[in-house]
Short mmCIF file of C-alpha atoms and ligand atoms in Angstrom, two decimals:
data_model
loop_
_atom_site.label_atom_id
_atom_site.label_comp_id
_atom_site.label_asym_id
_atom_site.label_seq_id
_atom_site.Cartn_x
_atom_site.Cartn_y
_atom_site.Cartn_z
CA UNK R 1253 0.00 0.00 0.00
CA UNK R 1254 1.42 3.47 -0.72
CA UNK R 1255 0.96 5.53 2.30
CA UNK R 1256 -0.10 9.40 2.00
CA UNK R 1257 -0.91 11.36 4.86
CA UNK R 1258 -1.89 15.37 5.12
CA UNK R 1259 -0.96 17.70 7.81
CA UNK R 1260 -4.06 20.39 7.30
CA UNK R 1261 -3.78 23.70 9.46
CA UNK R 1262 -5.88 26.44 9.03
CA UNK R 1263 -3.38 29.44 8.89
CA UNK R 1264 -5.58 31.32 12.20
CA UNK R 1265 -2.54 32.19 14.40
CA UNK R 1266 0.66 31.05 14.50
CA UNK R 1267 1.10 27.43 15.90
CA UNK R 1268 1.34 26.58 19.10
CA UNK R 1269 2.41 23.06 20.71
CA UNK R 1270 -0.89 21.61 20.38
CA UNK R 1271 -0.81 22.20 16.66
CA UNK R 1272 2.86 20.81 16.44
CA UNK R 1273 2.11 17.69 18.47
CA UNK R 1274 0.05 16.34 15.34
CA UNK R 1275 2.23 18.04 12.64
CA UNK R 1276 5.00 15.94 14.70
CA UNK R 1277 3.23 12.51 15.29
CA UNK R 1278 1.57 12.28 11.63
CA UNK R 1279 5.77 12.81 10.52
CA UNK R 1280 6.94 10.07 13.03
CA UNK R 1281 4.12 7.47 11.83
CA UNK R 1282 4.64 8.32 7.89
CA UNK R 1283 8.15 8.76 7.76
CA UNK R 1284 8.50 5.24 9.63
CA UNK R 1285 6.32 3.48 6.75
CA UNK R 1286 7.97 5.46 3.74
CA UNK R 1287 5.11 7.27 3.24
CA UNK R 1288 4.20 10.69 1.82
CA UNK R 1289 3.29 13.24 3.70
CA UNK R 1290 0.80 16.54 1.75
CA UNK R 1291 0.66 19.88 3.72
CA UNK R 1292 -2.37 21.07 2.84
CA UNK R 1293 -3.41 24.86 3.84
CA UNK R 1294 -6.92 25.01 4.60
CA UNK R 1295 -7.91 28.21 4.28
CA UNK R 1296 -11.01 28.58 2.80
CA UNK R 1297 -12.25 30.84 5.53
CA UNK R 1298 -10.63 33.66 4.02
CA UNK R 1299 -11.61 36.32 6.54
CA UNK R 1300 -9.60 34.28 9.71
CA UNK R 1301 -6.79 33.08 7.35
CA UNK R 1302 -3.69 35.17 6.51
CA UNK R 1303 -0.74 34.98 4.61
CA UNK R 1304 1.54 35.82 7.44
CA UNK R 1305 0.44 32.98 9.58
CA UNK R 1306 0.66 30.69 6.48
CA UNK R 1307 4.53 31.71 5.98
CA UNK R 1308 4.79 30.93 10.87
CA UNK R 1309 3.91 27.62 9.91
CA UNK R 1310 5.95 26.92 6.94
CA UNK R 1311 8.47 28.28 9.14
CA UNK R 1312 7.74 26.59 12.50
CA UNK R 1313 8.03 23.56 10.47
CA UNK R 1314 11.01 23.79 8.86
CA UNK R 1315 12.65 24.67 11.81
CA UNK R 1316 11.49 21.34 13.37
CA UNK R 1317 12.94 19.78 10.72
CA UNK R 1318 9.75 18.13 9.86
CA UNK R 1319 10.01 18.04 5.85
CA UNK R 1320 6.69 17.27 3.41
CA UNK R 1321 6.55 15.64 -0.29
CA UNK R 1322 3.95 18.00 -1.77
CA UNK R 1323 2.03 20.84 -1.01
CA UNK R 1324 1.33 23.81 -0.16
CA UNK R 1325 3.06 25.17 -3.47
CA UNK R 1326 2.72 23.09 -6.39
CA UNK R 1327 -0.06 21.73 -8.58
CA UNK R 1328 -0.30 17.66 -8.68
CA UNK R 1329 -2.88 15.46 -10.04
CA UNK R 1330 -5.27 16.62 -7.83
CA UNK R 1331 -4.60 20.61 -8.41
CA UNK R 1332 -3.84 22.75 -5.68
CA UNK R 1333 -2.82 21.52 -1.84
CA UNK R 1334 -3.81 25.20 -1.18
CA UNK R 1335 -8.10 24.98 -0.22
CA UNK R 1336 -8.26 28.76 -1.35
CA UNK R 1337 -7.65 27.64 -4.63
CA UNK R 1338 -9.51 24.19 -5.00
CA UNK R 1339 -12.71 26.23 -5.49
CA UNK R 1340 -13.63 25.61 -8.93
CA UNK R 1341 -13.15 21.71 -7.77
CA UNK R 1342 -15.48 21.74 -4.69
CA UNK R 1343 -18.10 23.98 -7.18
CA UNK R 1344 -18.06 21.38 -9.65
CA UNK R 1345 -18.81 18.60 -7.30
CA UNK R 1346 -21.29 20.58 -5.79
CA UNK R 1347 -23.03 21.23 -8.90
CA UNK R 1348 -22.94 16.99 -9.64
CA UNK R 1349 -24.68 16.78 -6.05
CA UNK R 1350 -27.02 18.95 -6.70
CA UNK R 1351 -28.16 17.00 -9.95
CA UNK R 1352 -27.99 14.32 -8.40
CA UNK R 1353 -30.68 15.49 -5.98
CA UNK R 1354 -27.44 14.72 -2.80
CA UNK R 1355 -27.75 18.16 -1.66
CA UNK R 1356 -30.81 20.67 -1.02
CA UNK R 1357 -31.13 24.37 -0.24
CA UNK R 1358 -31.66 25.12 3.40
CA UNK R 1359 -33.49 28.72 3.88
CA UNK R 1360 -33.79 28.66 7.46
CA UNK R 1361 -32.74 31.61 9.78
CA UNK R 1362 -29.11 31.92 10.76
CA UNK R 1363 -30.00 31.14 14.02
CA UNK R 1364 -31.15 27.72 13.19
CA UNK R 1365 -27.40 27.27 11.43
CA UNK R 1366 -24.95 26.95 12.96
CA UNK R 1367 -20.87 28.02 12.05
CA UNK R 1368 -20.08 25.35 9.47
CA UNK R 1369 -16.94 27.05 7.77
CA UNK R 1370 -14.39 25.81 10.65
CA UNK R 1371 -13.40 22.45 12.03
CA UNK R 1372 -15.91 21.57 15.07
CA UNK R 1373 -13.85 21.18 17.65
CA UNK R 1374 -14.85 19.85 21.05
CA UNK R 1375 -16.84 22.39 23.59
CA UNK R 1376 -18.32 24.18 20.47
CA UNK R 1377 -22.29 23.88 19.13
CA UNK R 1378 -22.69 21.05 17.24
CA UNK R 1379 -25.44 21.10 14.06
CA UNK R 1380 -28.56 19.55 14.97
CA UNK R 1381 -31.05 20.39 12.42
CA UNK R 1382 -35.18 19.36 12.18
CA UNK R 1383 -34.92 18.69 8.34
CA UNK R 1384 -37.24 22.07 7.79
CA UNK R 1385 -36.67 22.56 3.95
CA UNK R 1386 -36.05 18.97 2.78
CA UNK R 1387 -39.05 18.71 1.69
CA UNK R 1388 -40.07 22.46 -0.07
CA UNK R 1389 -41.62 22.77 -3.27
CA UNK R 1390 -39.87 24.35 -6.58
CA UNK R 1391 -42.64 27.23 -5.89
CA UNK R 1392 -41.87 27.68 -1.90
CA UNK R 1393 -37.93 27.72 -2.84
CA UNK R 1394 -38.72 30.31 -5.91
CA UNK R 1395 -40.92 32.42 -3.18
CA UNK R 1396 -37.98 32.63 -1.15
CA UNK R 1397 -36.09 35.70 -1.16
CA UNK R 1398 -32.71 35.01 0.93
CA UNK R 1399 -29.82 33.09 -0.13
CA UNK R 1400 -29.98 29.31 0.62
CA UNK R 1401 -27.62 27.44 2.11
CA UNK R 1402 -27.02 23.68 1.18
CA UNK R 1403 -27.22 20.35 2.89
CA UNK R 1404 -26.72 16.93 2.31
CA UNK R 1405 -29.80 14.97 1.49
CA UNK R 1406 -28.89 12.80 4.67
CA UNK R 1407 -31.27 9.16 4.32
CA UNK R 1408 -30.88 6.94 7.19
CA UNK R 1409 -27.59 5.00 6.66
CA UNK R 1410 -24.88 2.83 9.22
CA UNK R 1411 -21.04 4.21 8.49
CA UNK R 1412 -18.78 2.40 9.48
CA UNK R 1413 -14.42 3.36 10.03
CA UNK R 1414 -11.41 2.14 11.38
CA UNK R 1415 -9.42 4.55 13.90
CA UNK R 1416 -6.25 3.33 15.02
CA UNK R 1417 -7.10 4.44 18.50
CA UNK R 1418 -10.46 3.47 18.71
CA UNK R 1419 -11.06 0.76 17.01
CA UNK R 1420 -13.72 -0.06 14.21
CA UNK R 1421 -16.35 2.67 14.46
CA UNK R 1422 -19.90 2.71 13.94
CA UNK R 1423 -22.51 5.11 13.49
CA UNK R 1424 -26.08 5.75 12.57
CA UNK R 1425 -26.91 8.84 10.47
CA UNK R 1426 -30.34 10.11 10.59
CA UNK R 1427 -32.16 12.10 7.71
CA UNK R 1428 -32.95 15.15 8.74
CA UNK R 1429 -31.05 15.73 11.92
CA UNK R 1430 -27.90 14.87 10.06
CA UNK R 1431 -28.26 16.74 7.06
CA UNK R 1432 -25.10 18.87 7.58
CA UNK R 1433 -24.24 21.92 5.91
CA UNK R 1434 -22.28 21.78 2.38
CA UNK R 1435 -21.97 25.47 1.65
CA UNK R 1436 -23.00 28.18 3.70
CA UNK R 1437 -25.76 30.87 2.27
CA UNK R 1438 -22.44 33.56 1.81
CA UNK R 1439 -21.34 30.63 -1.09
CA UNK R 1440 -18.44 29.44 1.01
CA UNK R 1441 -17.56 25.83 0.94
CA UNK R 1442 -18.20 24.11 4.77
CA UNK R 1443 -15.08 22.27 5.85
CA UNK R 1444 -16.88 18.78 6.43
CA UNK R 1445 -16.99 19.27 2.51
CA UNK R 1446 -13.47 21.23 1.53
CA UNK R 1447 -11.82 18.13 3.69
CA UNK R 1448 -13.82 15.38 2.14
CA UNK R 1449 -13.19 16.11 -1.43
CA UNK R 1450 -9.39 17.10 -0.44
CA UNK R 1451 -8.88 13.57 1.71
CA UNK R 1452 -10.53 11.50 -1.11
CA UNK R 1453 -8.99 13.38 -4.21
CA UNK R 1454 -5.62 13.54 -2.79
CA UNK R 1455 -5.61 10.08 -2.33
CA UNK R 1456 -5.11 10.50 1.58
CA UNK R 1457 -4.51 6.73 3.53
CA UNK R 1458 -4.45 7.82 6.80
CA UNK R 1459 -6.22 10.71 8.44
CA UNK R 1460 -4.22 11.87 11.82
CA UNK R 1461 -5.29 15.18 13.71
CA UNK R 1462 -6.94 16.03 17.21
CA UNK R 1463 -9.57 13.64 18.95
CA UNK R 1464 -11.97 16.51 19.02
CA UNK R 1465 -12.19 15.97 15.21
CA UNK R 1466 -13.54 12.41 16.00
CA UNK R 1467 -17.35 13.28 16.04
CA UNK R 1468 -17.13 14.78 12.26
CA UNK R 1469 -15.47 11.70 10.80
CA UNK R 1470 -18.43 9.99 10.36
CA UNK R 1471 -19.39 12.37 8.13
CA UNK R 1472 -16.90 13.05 6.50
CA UNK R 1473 -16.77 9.01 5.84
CA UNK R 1474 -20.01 9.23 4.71
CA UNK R 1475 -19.46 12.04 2.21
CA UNK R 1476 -16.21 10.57 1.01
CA UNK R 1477 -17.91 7.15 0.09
CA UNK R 1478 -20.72 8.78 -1.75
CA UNK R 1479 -18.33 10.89 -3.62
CA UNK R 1480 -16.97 7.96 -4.76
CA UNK R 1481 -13.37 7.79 -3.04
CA UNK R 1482 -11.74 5.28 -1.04
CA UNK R 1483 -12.51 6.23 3.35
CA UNK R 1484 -9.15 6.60 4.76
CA UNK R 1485 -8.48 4.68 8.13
CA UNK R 1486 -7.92 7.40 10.92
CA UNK R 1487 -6.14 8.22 13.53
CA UNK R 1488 -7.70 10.76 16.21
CA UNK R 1489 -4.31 11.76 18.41
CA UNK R 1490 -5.14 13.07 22.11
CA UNK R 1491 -5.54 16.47 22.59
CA UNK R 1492 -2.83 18.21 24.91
CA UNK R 1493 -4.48 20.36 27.28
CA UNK R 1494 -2.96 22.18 30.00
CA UNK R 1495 -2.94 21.95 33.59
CA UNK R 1496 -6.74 22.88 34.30
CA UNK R 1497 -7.98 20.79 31.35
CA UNK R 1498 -8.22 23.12 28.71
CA UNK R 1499 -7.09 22.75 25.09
CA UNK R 1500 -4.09 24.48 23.77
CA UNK R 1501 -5.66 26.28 20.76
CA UNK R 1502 -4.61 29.25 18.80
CA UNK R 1503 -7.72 30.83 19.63
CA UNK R 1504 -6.71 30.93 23.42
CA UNK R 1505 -3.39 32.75 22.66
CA UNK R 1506 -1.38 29.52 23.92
CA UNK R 1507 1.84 29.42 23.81
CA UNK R 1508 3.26 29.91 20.39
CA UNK R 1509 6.18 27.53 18.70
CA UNK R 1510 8.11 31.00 18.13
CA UNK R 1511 7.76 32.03 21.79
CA UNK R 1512 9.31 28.93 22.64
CA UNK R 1513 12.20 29.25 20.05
CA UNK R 1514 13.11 32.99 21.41
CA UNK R 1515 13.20 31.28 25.30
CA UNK R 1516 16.09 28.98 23.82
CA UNK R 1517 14.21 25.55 23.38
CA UNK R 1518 15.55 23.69 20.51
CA UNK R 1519 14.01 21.24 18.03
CA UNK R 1520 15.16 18.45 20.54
CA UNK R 1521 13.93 19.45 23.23
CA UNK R 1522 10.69 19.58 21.77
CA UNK R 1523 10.94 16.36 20.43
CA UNK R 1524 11.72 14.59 23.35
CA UNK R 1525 9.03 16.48 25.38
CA UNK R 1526 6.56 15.00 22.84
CA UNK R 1527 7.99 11.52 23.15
CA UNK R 1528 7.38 11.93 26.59
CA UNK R 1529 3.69 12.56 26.35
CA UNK R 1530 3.29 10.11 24.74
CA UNK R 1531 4.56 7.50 26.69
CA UNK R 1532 8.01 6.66 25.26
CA UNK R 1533 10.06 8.43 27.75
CA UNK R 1534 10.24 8.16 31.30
CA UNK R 1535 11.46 11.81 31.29
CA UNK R 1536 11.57 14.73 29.08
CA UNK R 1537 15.01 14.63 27.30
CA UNK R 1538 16.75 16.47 24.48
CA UNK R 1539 16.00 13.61 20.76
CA UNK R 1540 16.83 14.28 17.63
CA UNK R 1541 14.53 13.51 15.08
CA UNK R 1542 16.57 11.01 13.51
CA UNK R 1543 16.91 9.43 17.15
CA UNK R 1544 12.98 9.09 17.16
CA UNK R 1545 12.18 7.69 13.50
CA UNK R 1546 14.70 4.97 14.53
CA UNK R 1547 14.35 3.97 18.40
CA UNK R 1548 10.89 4.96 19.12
CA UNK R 1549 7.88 2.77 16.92
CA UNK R 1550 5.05 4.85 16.96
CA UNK R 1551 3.39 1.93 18.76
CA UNK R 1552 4.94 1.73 20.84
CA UNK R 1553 3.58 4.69 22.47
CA UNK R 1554 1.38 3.82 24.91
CA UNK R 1555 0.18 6.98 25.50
CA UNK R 1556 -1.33 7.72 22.30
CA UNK R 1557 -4.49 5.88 23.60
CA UNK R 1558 -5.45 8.38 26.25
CA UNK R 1559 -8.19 11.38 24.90
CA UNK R 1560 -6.42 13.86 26.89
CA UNK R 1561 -2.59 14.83 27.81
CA UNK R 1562 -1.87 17.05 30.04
CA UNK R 1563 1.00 19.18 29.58
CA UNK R 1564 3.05 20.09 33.15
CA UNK R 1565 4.23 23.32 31.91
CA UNK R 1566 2.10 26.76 31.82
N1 LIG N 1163 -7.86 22.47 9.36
C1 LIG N 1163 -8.41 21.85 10.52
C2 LIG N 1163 -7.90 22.54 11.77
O1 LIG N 1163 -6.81 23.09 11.76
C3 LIG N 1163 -8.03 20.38 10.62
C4 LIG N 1163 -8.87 19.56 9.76
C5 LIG N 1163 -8.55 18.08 9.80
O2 LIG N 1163 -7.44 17.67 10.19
O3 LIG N 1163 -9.44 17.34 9.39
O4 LIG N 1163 -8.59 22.54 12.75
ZN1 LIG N 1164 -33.92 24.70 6.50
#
């Protein structure tokens, strides 16, 4: 099997160790199989994303020494790694949904919709919808005078995926209720879709990022098998959190990899802090990178397991 894995930030705010944790074990795991590794910018959410934060994490990574075989420059097979320029590709799709009768316009208030354009991460409002327009006529949808916004056409169905962690997963999708957002009503692409063409078109194996991403997978499973793609086998990492239990995030102003470079803390030391999270150290202790591809199997991390990690420093 030819292994391909993505690394997929959302250029928000510079990175912080939360965000290098899964940059760092999605290297380890792929780099010990020989596999290829696409660094893919989502940043379809144009008014969060900038440039500048794009360039920190190019940087951030480069600095750990943690090297990628295509993306986010480049064109390939599949076009762009870059999401702000796949949008011809998710229109086109969309369009083949649509005539396909997959999707349907959603008019209902913006209270009743919920934020679809980021990643739902744990702690924030998940979509629960009552299936309102599914069922509109073409006259009711002509009558209506707001932009729509689209959802899947959701009919009760089992999914079922393999996470490393967790184990084979199973899950019951309901119409209505789980007729998630495609594309919001302001024409931007919802990230349960951007990430489901991208992971199928790219030819993505293995999915690795944050735990709190675990509730969207079967959706993104879903949408990936109906789109006619091949559902990648996953692997939803713990989340580090600090010392009172809450997640290191961008959002939160954590602590950023810069910071940590201009307080003196080298690549290694990073390294070997991770390893030790995870389980494969007894201590934190200075390891170079080519030090953990060789003596430390990512299963060999016991740790990996857990949901949470907590992180000792502040
Ligand atoms: N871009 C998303 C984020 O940074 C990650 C999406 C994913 O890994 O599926 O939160
Ligand atoms: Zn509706």
């Amino acid at each position: 099997m030819n292994i391909r894995t993505r690394f997929a930030p959302s250029p928000t705010g510079r990175m912080h160790l939360g965000n290098l944790w899964i940059a760092f074990l999605n290297w380890l795991w792929t780099r010990q199989r020989g596999g290829k590794i696409v660094l893919r910018m989502e940043d379809i959410d144009r008014e969060r994303c900038r440039k500048e934060y794009e360039e920190g994490i190019l940087e951030d990574l480069s600095w750990m020494g943690l090297d990628f075989d295509e993306g986010p420059e480049g064109t390939y097979s599949y076009g762009s790694a870059v999401q702000s320029r796949r949008y011809d590709i998710y229109g086109t799709l969309l369009s083949d949904m649509e005539k396909k009768g997959y999707i349907y316009p959603c008019y209902c208030s913006r209270s009743r919709i919920h934020q679809v354009l980021s990643a739902p991460h744990e702690g924030e409002a998940s979509p629960v919808y009552d299936g309102h327009c599914r069922n509109l006529t073409a006259e009711e949808r002509q009558a209506m005078t707001k932009q729509p916004c689209w959802r899947v056409r959701m009919e009760e169905s089992t999914v079922s995926f393999i996470d490393l962690f967790y184990g084979t997963m199973t899950r019951t999708l309901k119409a209505g209720a789980d007729d998630f957002v495609v594309r919001r009503a302001d024409g931007l692409v919802a990230y349960q879709l951007a990430v489901s063409i991208d992971d199928g078109d790219m030819g993505i194996t293995h999915v690795f990022r944050g735990n709190d991403l675990l509730d969207s997978a079967p959706y993104q499973a879903w949408l990936i098998d109906k789109l006619g793609y091949h559902v990648p086998t996953y692997g939803h990492l713990p989340l580090l959190v600090d010392t009172k239990g809450i997640r290191l995030s961008k959002r939160q102003q954590g602590i950023t990899i810069r910071e940590l470079r201009n307080r003196g803390y080298r690549k290694e030391d990073l390294i070997g802090l991770f390893l030790y999270l995870a389980g494969g150290l007894p201590e934190p202790k200075p390891v170079s990178l080519r030090e953990a591809l060789e003596d430390f199997p990512f299963e060999k991390l016991p740790d990996l397991k857990k949901k949470h990690i907590i992180l000792p420093v502040s």
